[in-house]
Coordinates of C-alpha atoms in Angstrom, one line a residue:
Chain R
M17 CA 19.8 -3.6 30.4
A18 CA 16.7 -2.6 31.3
N19 CA 17.2 0.0 33.0
K20 CA 19.2 1.5 30.2
Y21 CA 16.0 1.4 27.9
W22 CA 13.3 2.8 30.6
E23 CA 16.0 5.6 31.2
S24 CA 15.8 6.0 27.8
V25 CA 12.5 6.5 26.9
R26 CA 11.3 8.0 30.2
V27 CA 13.8 11.0 28.2
M28 CA 12.2 10.9 25.4
L29 CA 9.1 11.2 26.4
G30 CA 9.7 14.6 28.3
G31 CA 11.9 13.3 31.6
E32 CA 15.2 15.5 32.0
P33 CA 18.1 13.2 31.7
R34 CA 19.2 11.8 35.2
R35 CA 23.2 11.9 36.6
Q36 CA 24.0 8.9 37.6
P37 CA 25.4 8.4 41.0
P38 CA 28.8 7.8 41.1
S39 CA 28.0 4.2 42.4
E40 CA 26.3 3.9 39.3
Y41 CA 29.7 4.8 37.0
T42 CA 32.1 1.1 35.6
E43 CA 35.6 1.5 36.7
E44 CA 36.5 2.4 33.2
A45 CA 35.1 5.3 32.7
K46 CA 35.9 6.3 36.3
K47 CA 39.1 6.0 34.8
I48 CA 38.5 8.0 31.3
H49 CA 36.7 10.0 33.9
F50 CA 39.9 10.8 36.4
Y51 CA 42.5 10.7 33.9
K52 CA 40.9 13.4 32.3
K53 CA 40.2 15.6 35.2
T54 CA 44.5 15.0 35.9
E55 CA 46.6 14.7 32.4
K56 CA 47.9 17.9 31.2
L57 CA 47.3 16.8 27.4
D58 CA 47.6 19.4 24.5
F59 CA 43.7 20.0 23.4
A60 CA 44.7 22.7 21.1
A61 CA 46.7 20.8 19.3
L62 CA 44.6 16.9 19.9
K63 CA 41.9 19.7 18.0
A64 CA 43.6 20.7 15.7
E65 CA 44.8 17.4 14.1
A66 CA 41.0 15.8 14.8
R67 CA 39.7 18.2 12.9
A68 CA 42.2 18.6 9.5
Q69 CA 41.1 14.7 9.9
Q70 CA 37.4 15.4 10.2
K71 CA 35.3 14.4 6.8
K72 CA 32.6 17.1 6.5
G73 CA 28.9 16.1 6.0
V74 CA 29.5 12.5 5.0
W75 CA 26.6 11.8 6.6
L76 CA 24.4 14.6 5.6
K77 CA 25.0 13.7 2.0
R78 CA 24.2 10.1 2.8
R79 CA 20.9 10.9 4.0
W80 CA 19.6 13.9 1.8
I81 CA 20.4 10.9 -1.1
A82 CA 18.3 8.8 0.6
L83 CA 16.0 10.8 1.5
L84 CA 14.7 12.5 -1.6
S85 CA 15.5 9.9 -3.7
I86 CA 12.8 7.4 -1.8
N87 CA 10.7 10.6 -1.5
L88 CA 11.3 10.4 -5.2
L89 CA 11.1 7.4 -5.8
F90 CA 7.4 7.6 -5.0
V91 CA 7.0 10.3 -7.3
V92 CA 8.3 8.9 -10.5
S93 CA 6.5 4.9 -9.7
Y94 CA 3.6 7.8 -10.4
W95 CA 4.0 9.8 -13.0
L96 CA 5.9 7.5 -14.9
D97 CA 3.7 4.9 -14.1
I98 CA 6.6 2.4 -13.1
Q99 CA 4.6 1.2 -10.5
I100 CA 7.7 0.5 -8.2
L101 CA 6.4 2.3 -5.0
E102 CA 2.7 3.3 -5.3
G103 CA 1.0 5.5 -3.1
A104 CA 2.0 8.5 -0.7
L105 CA 3.9 8.0 2.6
T106 CA 1.3 7.2 4.4
A107 CA 0.2 4.0 2.7
S108 CA 2.0 2.7 0.2
R109 CA 2.5 -0.7 -1.7
M110 CA 6.3 -1.7 -2.3
L111 CA 6.4 -3.8 -5.8
G112 CA 2.8 -5.2 -4.3
F113 CA 4.3 -5.3 -0.9
H114 CA 2.1 -3.0 1.6
L115 CA 3.4 -0.5 3.7
I116 CA 1.8 1.8 5.7
D117 CA 3.1 4.3 8.0
L118 CA 2.4 3.1 11.7
N119 CA 1.3 6.8 13.2
S120 CA -1.2 6.7 9.9
A121 CA -2.5 3.2 10.8
L122 CA -2.8 4.0 14.2
Q123 CA -5.1 6.7 13.3
V124 CA -7.3 4.9 11.4
M125 CA -7.2 2.2 13.7
L126 CA -8.5 3.7 16.6
A127 CA -10.9 6.4 14.8
H128 CA -12.4 3.3 12.8
K129 CA -12.1 0.7 14.8
H130 CA -11.8 -2.3 12.7
I131 CA -8.9 -3.5 11.0
I132 CA -8.3 -5.5 7.8
V133 CA -5.7 -7.7 6.8
N134 CA -3.9 -5.8 4.5
L135 CA -3.5 -3.0 6.7
L136 CA -2.2 -4.8 9.5
I137 CA -0.1 -6.9 7.0
G138 CA 1.2 -3.3 5.7
T139 CA 1.9 -2.1 9.3
G140 CA 3.5 -5.3 10.3
T141 CA 5.8 -4.4 7.5
V142 CA 6.4 -1.2 8.5
F143 CA 6.8 -2.1 12.3
V144 CA 9.6 -4.5 11.7
L145 CA 11.5 -2.5 9.2
W146 CA 11.3 0.6 11.5
L147 CA 12.9 -2.2 14.7
L148 CA 15.6 -3.3 12.5
L149 CA 16.6 0.5 11.3
G150 CA 16.1 2.2 14.1
G151 CA 12.3 4.1 14.9
R152 CA 12.8 7.6 14.4
T153 CA 15.2 7.1 11.8
F154 CA 12.1 7.5 9.7
C155 CA 11.9 11.0 11.1
S156 CA 15.8 12.4 9.5
W157 CA 15.9 9.5 6.7
V158 CA 12.5 9.2 5.2
C159 CA 9.9 12.3 6.4
P160 CA 9.6 15.1 3.8
Y161 CA 8.7 17.8 6.2
H162 CA 12.1 16.7 7.8
F163 CA 13.7 18.4 4.9
L164 CA 11.8 21.1 5.0
A165 CA 12.3 22.1 8.5
E166 CA 16.5 21.1 8.9
N167 CA 17.1 23.3 5.8
A168 CA 14.5 25.7 7.6
E169 CA 16.5 24.9 11.0
R170 CA 20.3 26.2 9.4
L171 CA 18.0 30.1 9.0
H172 CA 16.5 30.3 12.3
V173 CA 20.3 29.3 13.7
Y174 CA 21.6 31.6 11.3
L175 CA 19.0 34.7 11.9
V176 CA 19.6 33.8 16.4
E177 CA 23.2 34.4 15.6
R178 CA 22.6 37.6 14.2
K179 CA 20.7 38.2 17.3
W180 CA 17.3 39.2 14.8
V181 CA 15.8 36.3 16.9
T182 CA 15.5 35.0 20.0
D183 CA 14.8 31.0 20.0
H184 CA 11.8 29.9 22.5
T185 CA 12.0 26.7 24.5
F186 CA 8.7 24.4 25.6
L187 CA 9.0 21.8 27.8
R188 CA 9.4 18.3 25.5
G189 CA 6.9 16.5 27.6
V190 CA 4.0 18.3 25.5
R191 CA 4.7 16.2 22.4
T192 CA 3.5 13.0 24.3
I193 CA 0.4 15.2 25.8
C194 CA -0.8 16.1 22.3
W195 CA 0.3 12.2 21.2
F196 CA -2.2 11.1 23.8
L197 CA -4.9 14.1 22.7
F198 CA -4.4 12.9 19.5
A199 CA -5.3 9.2 19.8
L200 CA -7.8 10.4 22.3
M201 CA -9.4 12.9 19.8
A202 CA -9.4 10.0 17.2
I203 CA -11.3 7.5 19.6
V204 CA -13.9 9.9 20.4
T205 CA -14.8 11.4 16.9
G206 CA -14.4 8.5 14.9
Y207 CA -12.1 11.1 12.1
T208 CA -8.6 10.6 11.7
V209 CA -7.5 14.1 13.7
F210 CA -4.1 14.2 13.1
E211 CA -4.2 13.6 9.4
T212 CA -5.5 16.8 9.3
I213 CA -2.4 18.8 10.3
S214 CA 0.0 16.2 9.4
P215 CA 2.5 18.5 7.2
T216 CA 4.6 14.5 6.4
G217 CA 1.1 13.1 4.8
I218 CA 0.4 16.5 3.1
V219 CA 4.2 17.5 2.4
S220 CA 4.1 13.5 0.9
R221 CA 1.2 14.0 -1.2
A222 CA 1.6 17.5 -2.4
L223 CA 4.9 15.8 -4.2
I224 CA 3.1 13.7 -5.7
Y225 CA -0.1 14.7 -6.3
G226 CA 0.6 18.3 -7.1
P227 CA 0.3 20.9 -4.7
G228 CA -2.9 22.7 -2.9
L229 CA -4.0 25.2 0.1
A230 CA -2.8 22.4 2.6
M231 CA 0.7 23.7 2.2
G232 CA 0.3 27.0 3.0
W233 CA -0.6 25.2 7.1
V234 CA 2.9 23.8 6.2
L235 CA 4.4 27.0 5.6
L236 CA 3.3 28.3 8.9
L237 CA 4.6 25.9 10.6
L238 CA 8.2 26.0 8.8
L239 CA 7.4 30.4 9.8
L240 CA 7.2 29.7 13.4
E241 CA 10.1 27.1 13.2
I242 CA 12.3 29.8 11.9
F243 CA 11.2 33.0 13.7
Y244 CA 9.8 31.8 16.9
S245 CA 11.3 28.0 18.2
R246 CA 13.8 26.2 16.9
R247 CA 12.0 22.7 15.1
A248 CA 9.2 23.2 17.2
W249 CA 6.6 21.0 15.5
C250 CA 9.6 17.7 15.4
R251 CA 10.7 18.6 19.3
Y252 CA 7.5 19.2 20.9
V253 CA 4.8 18.2 18.5
C254 CA 4.3 15.2 16.3
P255 CA 3.4 12.1 17.1
I256 CA 5.2 10.6 14.0
G257 CA 8.3 11.1 15.6
L258 CA 6.9 9.4 19.0
T259 CA 5.9 6.7 17.3
Y260 CA 8.5 5.7 15.3
G261 CA 10.6 6.5 18.5
I262 CA 8.5 4.3 20.5
V263 CA 9.3 1.5 17.9
G264 CA 12.9 2.1 18.2
V265 CA 13.4 1.7 21.4
F266 CA 15.2 -1.4 21.1
S267 CA 16.5 -1.0 17.7
P268 CA 20.1 -2.5 16.7
V269 CA 21.2 0.3 14.9
H270 CA 22.1 3.6 16.9
V271 CA 24.7 6.2 17.3
T272 CA 26.9 5.2 20.1
Y273 CA 29.6 7.2 22.1
D274 CA 33.0 6.8 23.1
L275 CA 34.1 8.4 26.4
A276 CA 38.0 8.3 25.8
N277 CA 37.8 10.2 22.6
C278 CA 35.7 12.7 23.4
H279 CA 37.1 16.1 24.2
H280 CA 34.0 17.4 25.5
E281 CA 33.3 20.4 23.4
G282 CA 29.5 19.7 22.7
E283 CA 29.6 20.9 19.2
C284 CA 27.4 17.6 18.6
R285 CA 24.9 18.8 21.3
R286 CA 24.3 21.9 19.0
V287 CA 23.7 20.6 15.4
C288 CA 21.3 17.9 17.3
E289 CA 17.6 18.1 17.3
V290 CA 17.3 16.1 19.8
P291 CA 20.5 17.4 22.1
H292 CA 18.4 15.6 24.9
V293 CA 20.0 12.5 24.1
L294 CA 23.7 13.5 24.0
D295 CA 23.8 14.5 27.8
C296 CA 26.4 11.9 28.4
V297 CA 28.7 13.6 26.1
I298 CA 28.5 16.5 29.1
K299 CA 32.0 16.5 31.5
G300 CA 31.6 13.9 33.7
R301 CA 28.2 12.7 32.7
S302 CA 29.4 9.1 30.8
P303 CA 28.5 6.6 33.7
T304 CA 30.3 3.4 30.8
A305 CA 33.5 4.0 28.5
Q306 CA 30.7 3.7 25.7
V307 CA 27.1 4.9 25.5
D308 CA 24.2 3.9 23.2
I309 CA 22.3 6.8 22.6
G310 CA 18.7 6.5 23.9
A311 CA 15.3 6.4 21.4
D312 CA 14.7 9.4 20.5
C313 CA 17.7 10.0 18.6
T314 CA 16.6 10.3 14.7
R315 CA 19.9 8.6 13.6
C316 CA 20.7 11.7 11.6
G317 CA 24.3 11.6 11.6
M318 CA 24.6 15.4 12.1
C319 CA 26.8 14.6 15.7
I320 CA 28.8 12.5 13.3
D321 CA 29.9 14.6 10.6
V322 CA 30.8 18.1 13.5
C323 CA 32.4 15.5 15.9
P324 CA 36.1 16.4 15.5
S325 CA 37.3 13.5 17.5
G326 CA 35.8 11.0 16.0
A327 CA 33.9 10.0 19.5
L328 CA 30.5 9.2 18.4
K329 CA 29.5 6.5 15.7
F330 CA 27.0 4.3 13.5
E331 CA 26.9 1.3 15.2
I332 CA 24.9 -2.4 14.4
A333 CA 24.3 -4.3 18.3
G334 CA 25.8 -7.3 17.7
L335 CA 28.2 -6.4 14.5
R336 CA 30.9 -5.0 17.4
K337 CA 30.9 -8.9 19.0
I338 CA 31.2 -10.3 15.9
M339 CA 33.4 -8.2 14.2
Chain Q
M20 CA -0.5 35.1 34.4
N21 CA 0.8 38.2 33.6
A22 CA 4.3 37.3 33.5
E23 CA 5.3 39.1 30.6
T24 CA 4.6 42.7 31.5
E25 CA 5.3 42.3 35.3
P26 CA 8.8 43.3 36.1
V27 CA 11.3 41.0 38.1
H28 CA 10.2 40.1 41.3
P29 CA 13.2 40.0 43.7
S30 CA 11.9 37.0 45.4
I31 CA 11.0 34.4 42.2
G32 CA 14.0 35.6 40.6
R33 CA 14.9 35.3 36.4
R34 CA 15.3 31.4 36.1
K35 CA 11.8 30.9 37.5
L36 CA 10.2 33.4 35.8
E37 CA 11.4 32.0 32.5
E38 CA 10.4 28.2 33.7
R39 CA 6.7 29.8 33.9
R40 CA 7.5 31.1 30.9
R41 CA 8.0 28.3 28.8
F42 CA 4.9 26.6 31.1
L43 CA 2.5 29.0 30.1
R44 CA 4.2 28.4 25.9
T45 CA 4.0 24.6 26.2
I46 CA 0.2 24.9 27.3
M47 CA -0.2 27.5 24.6
L48 CA 1.6 25.5 22.0
G49 CA 0.0 22.7 23.0
A50 CA -3.5 23.6 22.9
V51 CA -2.9 25.6 19.2
M52 CA -1.9 22.7 17.2
L53 CA -4.4 20.6 18.6
G54 CA -7.4 23.4 18.6
I55 CA -6.3 23.6 14.6
S56 CA -6.4 19.6 14.3
T57 CA -10.4 20.0 15.1
L58 CA -11.0 22.5 13.2
G59 CA -11.4 19.9 10.4
F60 CA -14.8 18.8 11.9
I61 CA -16.3 21.9 10.8
P62 CA -16.4 21.5 6.7
V63 CA -17.0 17.6 7.6
A64 CA -20.2 18.7 10.2
R65 CA -21.6 21.5 7.6
A66 CA -21.1 19.4 4.4
W67 CA -20.2 22.4 3.2
R68 CA -19.7 20.0 -0.1
V69 CA -20.8 16.7 -0.5
R70 CA -18.6 14.9 -2.8
M71 CA -18.7 11.8 -4.7
R72 CA -17.1 8.9 -3.3
P73 CA -15.1 6.6 -5.4
P74 CA -17.4 3.2 -6.2
G75 CA -17.2 1.3 -3.1
A76 CA -17.0 3.2 -1.0
L77 CA -18.6 2.8 2.5
E78 CA -20.8 5.6 4.6
E79 CA -19.1 8.7 4.4
S80 CA -18.3 9.0 7.7
D81 CA -17.0 5.4 8.2
F82 CA -15.2 6.7 4.7
L83 CA -14.0 9.1 6.5
S84 CA -12.3 7.4 9.5
S85 CA -11.0 4.7 7.4
C86 CA -9.0 6.4 5.0
I87 CA -5.8 6.7 5.1
K88 CA -5.3 9.3 2.8
C89 CA -2.8 7.7 0.6
G90 CA -4.5 8.6 -2.9
Q91 CA -3.2 4.2 -4.4
C92 CA -7.1 4.5 -6.2
V93 CA -5.6 8.0 -7.5
Q94 CA -2.5 6.0 -9.3
V95 CA -4.3 3.1 -10.6
C96 CA -7.7 4.7 -12.4
P97 CA -6.9 4.5 -15.9
V98 CA -9.4 7.6 -16.4
Q99 CA -7.4 9.8 -13.7
A100 CA -11.3 10.4 -12.3
I101 CA -10.3 10.0 -8.8
R102 CA -8.5 13.1 -6.9
L103 CA -7.9 14.0 -3.5
D104 CA -9.5 16.3 -1.3
D105 CA -7.5 19.5 0.2
I106 CA -7.2 21.0 3.3
D107 CA -10.4 23.1 3.2
Q108 CA -12.3 19.7 3.1
G109 CA -10.9 19.7 6.9
F110 CA -11.4 16.2 8.0
G111 CA -11.2 15.2 4.4
V112 CA -8.4 16.5 3.6
G113 CA -6.2 13.6 1.3
V114 CA -9.4 11.4 0.9
P115 CA -10.9 10.6 -2.6
Y116 CA -13.5 12.4 -4.5
I117 CA -14.9 12.1 -7.5
D118 CA -15.9 15.5 -10.0
S119 CA -18.4 13.3 -12.5
R120 CA -18.9 16.4 -14.5
K121 CA -15.4 17.6 -14.9
Q122 CA -14.2 13.3 -15.2
A123 CA -16.5 10.8 -14.3
C124 CA -15.8 7.2 -13.9
D125 CA -16.6 4.8 -17.1
F126 CA -15.4 2.3 -15.5
S127 CA -12.7 1.5 -17.7
C128 CA -10.9 -0.5 -15.8
D129 CA -13.6 -3.2 -16.2
A130 CA -12.5 -4.0 -12.2
V131 CA -13.1 -1.4 -10.0
Q132 CA -9.2 -1.5 -9.3
C133 CA -9.6 1.7 -6.8
I134 CA -11.0 -1.1 -4.8
L135 CA -8.6 -3.5 -5.1
A136 CA -5.8 -0.8 -4.6
C137 CA -7.3 0.5 -1.2
P138 CA -5.2 -0.5 1.6
T139 CA -7.7 0.0 4.1
G140 CA -10.7 -1.4 3.3
A141 CA -12.5 2.1 3.0
L142 CA -12.8 0.6 -0.9
V143 CA -14.6 -2.4 -1.2
Y144 CA -16.4 -4.8 -3.5
K145 CA -18.9 -5.9 -0.6
K146 CA -19.7 -4.2 2.3
P147 CA -18.5 -5.8 6.2
D148 CA -21.5 -7.4 7.7
Y149 CA -20.8 -4.8 10.6
M150 CA -20.7 -2.0 8.5
P151 CA -23.8 -2.5 6.1
S152 CA -25.1 -0.1 4.0
R153 CA -28.0 1.4 3.3
G154 CA -31.1 -1.0 1.8
E155 CA -31.6 1.3 -1.5
M156 CA -27.8 1.2 -2.2
R157 CA -27.9 -2.2 -2.9
V158 CA -28.5 -3.2 -6.7
A159 CA -31.0 -5.7 -7.3
N160 CA -28.8 -7.5 -10.0
P161 CA -25.6 -7.8 -10.3
P162 CA -24.3 -4.6 -12.8
I163 CA -23.5 -5.8 -16.9
L164 CA -21.1 -3.7 -18.0
I165 CA -21.7 -3.2 -21.8
A166 CA -18.2 -3.0 -22.3
K167 CA -17.4 -7.0 -21.3
E168 CA -21.0 -8.1 -22.4
K169 CA -19.6 -10.5 -24.7
D170 CA -17.2 -11.6 -22.0
P171 CA -18.0 -14.6 -20.0
E172 CA -18.6 -12.6 -17.2
P173 CA -19.9 -9.5 -18.4
T174 CA -20.6 -8.1 -14.6
L175 CA -19.4 -5.8 -12.6
N176 CA -17.7 -7.1 -9.6
L177 CA -19.7 -4.3 -7.2
K178 CA -23.1 -4.9 -5.7
E179 CA -23.8 -1.1 -4.5
R180 CA -24.4 2.6 -6.3
S181 CA -22.7 5.4 -4.8
G182 CA -25.3 7.7 -5.9
L183 CA -28.2 7.9 -8.6
A184 CA -28.3 10.0 -12.0
R185 CA -31.0 12.3 -11.8
L186 CA -33.6 14.6 -15.3
A187 CA -32.6 17.6 -12.9
R188 CA -33.2 20.4 -15.4
P189 CA -35.4 18.8 -17.8
E190 CA -36.4 22.1 -19.4
A191 CA -32.6 22.6 -20.8
C192 CA -32.2 18.7 -21.6
L193 CA -31.9 18.3 -26.2
A194 CA -34.2 15.5 -25.6
V195 CA -36.9 17.0 -24.2
Q196 CA -36.8 19.9 -26.4
G197 CA -36.6 17.7 -28.9
K198 CA -33.2 18.9 -30.1
G199 CA -29.9 16.9 -31.8
C200 CA -26.4 17.0 -31.0
N201 CA -23.8 17.6 -33.2
G202 CA -19.6 17.8 -32.9
P203 CA -17.7 17.2 -29.4
A204 CA -20.5 16.4 -26.8
R205 CA -18.6 19.1 -24.7
G206 CA -16.8 21.1 -26.8
A207 CA -13.2 21.2 -28.6
E208 CA -11.8 22.6 -25.2
F209 CA -13.4 19.1 -22.8
K210 CA -10.1 17.8 -21.8
G211 CA -12.3 13.9 -20.1
I212 CA -11.7 10.8 -21.5
M213 CA -13.7 7.9 -22.0
R214 CA -13.5 4.5 -23.3
F215 CA -15.7 3.6 -26.8
T216 CA -15.5 0.1 -27.2
E217 CA -16.1 0.5 -30.7
V218 CA -12.7 2.6 -31.1
D219 CA -10.5 0.5 -28.6
R220 CA -12.0 -1.1 -25.9
W221 CA -8.2 -0.8 -23.4
K222 CA -7.7 2.5 -23.7
P223 CA -10.1 5.8 -22.9
I224 CA -9.9 8.6 -25.7
P225 CA -10.4 12.2 -25.1
L226 CA -14.0 13.0 -25.5
R227 CA -13.6 15.8 -27.7
D228 CA -11.9 13.8 -30.4
H229 CA -15.0 11.5 -30.8
P230 CA -17.9 14.1 -31.9
F231 CA -21.7 12.9 -32.2
D232 CA -23.7 13.6 -35.3
L233 CA -27.7 12.8 -33.7
P234 CA -30.6 13.8 -34.8
L235 CA -32.1 13.8 -30.9
C236 CA -29.2 13.9 -28.6
D237 CA -29.1 10.5 -26.5
L238 CA -25.5 11.1 -25.2
C239 CA -26.3 10.4 -21.6
V240 CA -28.4 6.6 -23.4
R241 CA -25.7 5.9 -25.4
T242 CA -22.5 6.6 -23.6
C243 CA -23.9 4.6 -20.3
P244 CA -21.6 1.6 -19.3
I245 CA -24.5 0.3 -17.4
R246 CA -26.6 -2.4 -19.0
G247 CA -30.2 -1.0 -18.0
A248 CA -29.7 2.0 -16.5
I249 CA -31.6 4.7 -18.2
S250 CA -33.8 5.1 -21.1
L251 CA -35.1 7.6 -23.6
E252 CA -39.0 7.0 -22.9
P253 CA -41.8 9.1 -24.1
V254 CA -43.6 11.3 -21.6
V255 CA -46.6 13.2 -21.9
D256 CA -46.8 16.4 -20.5
E257 CA -50.0 18.7 -18.9
K258 CA -50.7 20.2 -22.9
G259 CA -50.6 16.5 -24.3
I260 CA -46.6 17.0 -26.2
K261 CA -44.7 14.0 -26.5
H262 CA -40.9 14.4 -25.3
M263 CA -38.2 11.7 -25.2
T264 CA -37.1 11.6 -21.8
P265 CA -34.4 10.6 -19.9
T266 CA -35.6 8.1 -17.8
V267 CA -33.1 6.1 -15.0
H268 CA -34.1 2.7 -14.2
E269 CA -32.7 0.9 -10.9
P270 CA -29.7 -0.3 -12.5
C271 CA -27.6 2.9 -12.0
L272 CA -24.7 2.6 -10.4
G273 CA -24.3 7.0 -10.3
C274 CA -20.9 6.7 -12.0
G275 CA -21.0 10.2 -13.0
V276 CA -20.7 9.7 -17.2
C277 CA -24.0 11.1 -18.5
E278 CA -23.4 14.4 -16.0
M279 CA -19.8 14.5 -18.3
V280 CA -20.9 14.4 -21.5
C281 CA -24.2 16.2 -21.2
P282 CA -23.8 18.8 -24.4
V283 CA -25.6 21.7 -22.2
E284 CA -24.3 24.2 -19.5
P285 CA -24.7 23.1 -16.7
A286 CA -25.6 19.7 -17.4
A287 CA -29.6 18.9 -17.5
I288 CA -28.8 15.4 -15.9
V289 CA -26.3 14.9 -12.7
V290 CA -25.6 12.7 -10.2
D291 CA -27.1 12.8 -6.5
A292 CA -23.4 12.1 -4.8
R293 CA -24.7 8.6 -1.6
K294 CA -28.5 9.0 -2.7
G295 CA -29.8 5.8 -3.2
W296 CA -32.9 4.0 -5.6
G297 CA -36.7 5.2 -4.1
V298 CA -35.8 7.8 -1.5

């Protein structure tokens, strides 16, 4: 069990997913893999049947509603002065309770080197919240830059299909290095260096207090993602994602994979922001009949939406046993 | 290094070459992102603009590091004096400041609410022992807010000033010239607001809706929210002529109301941000 968490962190930090040796496969998984090899099922018919039953874009709809309402709540709280959610995404107060973004808090703590009680309370609340909700859930369900970037991503994918642009990938480990260097720069310079270029903070403040020149930087990032590299900021740079990823390692909320239902078409990997977490869906790779998807997963639910055979589901650990 | 231009070498192979390119690309990406973020140091180091921070702000470098750039201070300010800086201020992006000439802090909130709203202690009522402020920033006595002078507790919960008013252009000052002031202090277009207790103690009104008719302009003195911070004093010049001159005293907190209301353009009286008394 401990091994599973370590592996998920290792992959999140930039390691390539490892293929498990046959000795690690459970009997149940071996059996399923065996049947998949031998039994000649009519996959075409199965797929057609599964597709007919598939609900399209359910999680996308839910997620966008959540993301837009949270960000809108910030905006109307200020504009209409209803004081439900005051502040911006970096730090806020919900009905008086302090909520402080973990990465912003980290930058402030490292730069300022003094921690006051309110900062600690706000950070603690948010830490527990995302520990329960799944760490990087923040990225896809709250972050306003994610919303811009996933729409830029659609454009990018379209352009790639047309062969008008080529996707350039980077080594994922660079995000880990960026995380450490941003932390180090905060300690050494005594300034919250990362906040200067954080598109999450910039977009959040632009929504609430009105846009400024800083949105030009966000636009540059989006252009990079449209014309050069798919989801480059979120995949390879953003330390906020990694901070929340670490918080979500032991989270009970995750996407779970069911080997028996999978037709190994790979559609989930094509829509995923972090396809390395879905390594287990490749034919023959899953060492167990059920796999909990790793910590780097943003729980966006796109894979669930596209999976024609219902092999991917949201799960709250513990709830399965109770029910 | 010049993998981009070299033809595929038979001994390297396409896959190896792509891996090498990706490695170089990755280094470039990391260097560019980290490099751009450090550019934020330039405006800070050069101090392009000396910003007036909200009341209770820590010393500048501590303020920049402790501020979490959330704007909660902006949201509670009843006169919307606080604004957030843009990315041209580098590390100062999202950090609050006050442009007194446009909209000064007149302590309409009575309690310095921006300090209360700050979640990280970047704005504080009392500086922590490990982060003492310069002695000249401290005020000798608790400042008395004229608006609540008749309250049981007339003082403002502030022990330090954020700057100091200074008569920068005495030759332009209407009082020094012996001139009066008629109509709205800053003209009919000016958008700034402030509280006049004689109109409404709890609601600030636009400055343009409160015209004056003064035989001798003393706007900076009559609108100053702090007891004893400024007065008109007779000053004799070298020709032996007596001029009534706005004179700033020790209780001045540097709130900037005098700068906002000053009817001449540019203002004759200005606030020097982060300047202490007697230095």
